[in-house]
PDB file of C-alpha atoms in Angstrom:
ATOM      1  CA  MET A  86     153.515-163.371 247.978  1.00 61.00           C
ATOM      2  CA  SER A  87     156.187-163.113 250.760  1.00 77.00           C
ATOM      3  CA  GLU A  88     157.953-166.079 251.561  1.00 80.00           C
ATOM      4  CA  TYR A  89     157.099-166.631 254.793  1.00 86.00           C
ATOM      5  CA  LEU A  90     153.235-167.021 253.899  1.00 88.00           C
ATOM      6  CA  GLN A  91     154.173-169.575 251.029  1.00 86.00           C
ATOM      7  CA  TYR A  92     155.779-171.669 253.969  1.00 90.00           C
ATOM      8  CA  ALA A  93     152.626-170.694 256.071  1.00 92.00           C
ATOM      9  CA  TYR A  94     150.019-172.215 253.569  1.00 91.00           C
ATOM     10  CA  VAL A  95     152.026-175.370 253.027  1.00 93.00           C
ATOM     11  CA  PHE A  96     151.706-175.794 257.302  1.00 95.00           C
ATOM     12  CA  VAL A  97     148.024-174.863 257.152  1.00 94.00           C
ATOM     13  CA  TRP A  98     147.141-176.950 254.154  1.00 93.00           C
ATOM     14  CA  GLY A  99     148.917-179.995 256.134  1.00 95.00           C
ATOM     15  CA  ILE A 100     146.803-179.344 259.315  1.00 96.00           C
ATOM     16  CA  LEU A 101     143.696-179.251 257.539  1.00 94.00           C
ATOM     17  CA  ALA A 102     144.504-182.561 255.631  1.00 94.00           C
ATOM     18  CA  VAL A 103     145.382-184.132 259.129  1.00 94.00           C
ATOM     19  CA  LEU A 104     142.215-182.939 260.982  1.00 94.00           C
ATOM     20  CA  THR A 105     139.849-183.681 258.298  1.00 92.00           C
ATOM     21  CA  PHE A 106     141.240-187.354 257.934  1.00 92.00           C
ATOM     22  CA  ILE A 107     140.568-187.651 261.803  1.00 92.00           C
ATOM     23  CA  ILE A 108     137.275-186.413 261.339  1.00 89.00           C
ATOM     24  CA  GLY A 109     136.939-188.747 258.309  1.00 87.00           C
ATOM     25  CA  ILE A 110     137.152-191.725 261.067  1.00 87.00           C
ATOM     26  CA  LYS A 111     133.529-190.547 262.427  1.00 87.00           C
ATOM     27  CA  GLN A 112     131.865-188.872 259.598  1.00 83.00           C
ATOM     28  CA  GLY A 113     132.924-191.235 256.551  1.00 81.00           C
ATOM     29  CA  VAL A 114     133.977-190.899 253.007  1.00 84.00           C
ATOM     30  CA  TYR A 115     132.743-187.142 252.584  1.00 85.00           C
ATOM     31  CA  ALA A 116     135.599-186.204 254.955  1.00 87.00           C
ATOM     32  CA  PHE A 117     138.069-188.314 253.508  1.00 89.00           C
ATOM     33  CA  VAL A 118     137.542-186.925 249.808  1.00 90.00           C
ATOM     34  CA  MET A 119     138.275-183.600 251.455  1.00 91.00           C
ATOM     35  CA  SER A 120     141.395-184.879 253.272  1.00 93.00           C
ATOM     36  CA  ALA A 121     142.585-186.311 249.946  1.00 93.00           C
ATOM     37  CA  PHE A 122     142.055-182.601 248.426  1.00 94.00           C
ATOM     38  CA  PHE A 123     144.169-181.044 251.332  1.00 95.00           C
ATOM     39  CA  VAL A 124     147.156-183.463 251.199  1.00 95.00           C
ATOM     40  CA  PHE A 125     146.896-182.341 247.157  1.00 96.00           C
ATOM     41  CA  MET A 126     147.187-178.863 248.121  1.00 94.00           C
ATOM     42  CA  THR A 127     149.851-179.606 250.942  1.00 95.00           C
ATOM     43  CA  VAL A 128     152.060-181.175 248.470  1.00 95.00           C
ATOM     44  CA  TRP A 129     151.522-178.848 245.576  1.00 94.00           C
ATOM     45  CA  TYR A 130     152.216-176.039 247.834  1.00 93.00           C
ATOM     46  CA  ALA A 131     155.237-177.421 249.203  1.00 94.00           C
ATOM     47  CA  LEU A 132     156.638-178.260 245.873  1.00 94.00           C
ATOM     48  CA  ASN A 133     156.436-174.643 244.697  1.00 92.00           C
ATOM     49  CA  SER A 134     157.919-173.345 248.248  1.00 91.00           C
ATOM     50  CA  PHE A 135     160.439-175.863 249.139  1.00 92.00           C
ATOM     51  CA  GLY A 136     161.544-177.378 246.079  1.00 91.00           C
ATOM     52  CA  ASN A 137     161.313-173.595 244.074  1.00 88.00           C
ATOM     53  CA  ILE A 138     159.367-175.332 241.330  1.00 91.00           C
ATOM     54  CA  PRO A 139     156.958-172.926 239.516  1.00 93.00           C
ATOM     55  CA  MET A 140     153.672-175.195 240.281  1.00 92.00           C
ATOM     56  CA  PHE A 141     151.605-172.332 239.455  1.00 92.00           C
ATOM     57  CA  ASP A 142     152.793-171.247 236.158  1.00 93.00           C
ATOM     58  CA  GLY A 143     152.219-172.800 232.621  1.00 94.00           C
ATOM     59  CA  THR A 144     151.291-176.486 232.039  1.00 95.00           C
ATOM     60  CA  LEU A 145     151.494-177.217 236.047  1.00 94.00           C
ATOM     61  CA  GLY A 146     149.086-173.936 236.597  1.00 95.00           C
ATOM     62  CA  ILE A 147     146.675-175.699 234.004  1.00 96.00           C
ATOM     63  CA  ILE A 148     147.074-179.098 235.693  1.00 96.00           C
ATOM     64  CA  PHE A 149     146.409-177.585 239.304  1.00 96.00           C
ATOM     65  CA  LYS A 150     143.159-175.665 237.918  1.00 97.00           C
ATOM     66  CA  TYR A 151     141.755-179.105 236.579  1.00 97.00           C
ATOM     67  CA  VAL A 152     142.332-181.097 239.702  1.00 96.00           C
ATOM     68  CA  ALA A 153     140.813-178.410 241.967  1.00 96.00           C
ATOM     69  CA  THR A 154     137.789-178.371 239.810  1.00 97.00           C
ATOM     70  CA  ALA A 155     137.546-181.768 239.841  1.00 97.00           C
ATOM     71  CA  PHE A 156     137.702-182.259 243.369  1.00 96.00           C
ATOM     72  CA  LEU A 157     134.724-179.451 243.539  1.00 95.00           C
ATOM     73  CA  ALA A 158     132.717-181.373 241.082  1.00 96.00           C
ATOM     74  CA  VAL A 159     133.066-184.455 243.445  1.00 94.00           C
ATOM     75  CA  VAL A 160     132.274-182.659 246.565  1.00 92.00           C
ATOM     76  CA  ILE A 161     129.343-181.121 245.156  1.00 94.00           C
ATOM     77  CA  VAL A 162     128.018-184.597 243.423  1.00 94.00           C
ATOM     78  CA  MET A 163     128.768-186.047 246.809  1.00 91.00           C
ATOM     79  CA  TYR A 164     126.832-183.369 248.455  1.00 89.00           C
ATOM     80  CA  PHE A 165     123.583-183.835 246.210  1.00 92.00           C
ATOM     81  CA  HIS A 166     123.721-187.590 246.391  1.00 90.00           C
ATOM     82  CA  SER A 167     123.609-187.534 250.225  1.00 86.00           C
ATOM     83  CA  LYS A 168     120.989-184.461 249.955  1.00 88.00           C
ATOM     84  CA  LYS A 169     118.744-186.801 247.858  1.00 88.00           C
ATOM     85  CA  LYS A 170     119.541-189.867 250.070  1.00 84.00           C
ATOM     86  CA  SER A 171     118.404-188.035 253.085  1.00 83.00           C
ATOM     87  CA  ARG A 172     115.258-186.963 251.291  1.00 83.00           C
ATOM     88  CA  SER A 173     114.536-190.661 250.291  1.00 82.00           C
ATOM     89  CA  LYS A 174     115.120-191.790 253.766  1.00 76.00           C
ATOM     90  CA  ASP A 175     112.777-188.709 255.212  1.00 72.00           C
ATOM     91  CA  SER A 176     110.148-189.760 252.891  1.00 71.00           C
ATOM     92  CA  SER A 177     110.288-193.357 253.731  1.00 69.00           C
ATOM     93  CA  ASP A 178     110.150-192.675 257.592  1.00 62.00           C
ATOM     94  CA  ASP A 179     107.032-190.108 256.937  1.00 58.00           C
ATOM     95  CA  SER A 180     104.882-193.174 254.971  1.00 58.00           C
ATOM     96  CA  GLU A 181     105.984-195.880 257.633  1.00 56.00           C
ATOM     97  CA  GLU A 182     104.137-193.716 260.363  1.00 53.00           C
TER      98      GLU A 182
END
């Protein structure tokens, strides 16, 4: 990967973190979880690009994969929880009419 592209990734992840945090003020906890993920990605890529630390090799690469998988699992659980909540809300609204 070119050096320029590595720096660009850091800024893209940082911009996404700020935008999802701003959206999180209106949307709630779901956007804050995504913002935390983007902050993690920003820091990880910044350490790789600016600190010249091999963050994707060896043990650090395995840690990265586990943390990314954990964030994915949390987002999936939150998604299904919100779907279940909206379905129960819709069924209770239908029964009241």
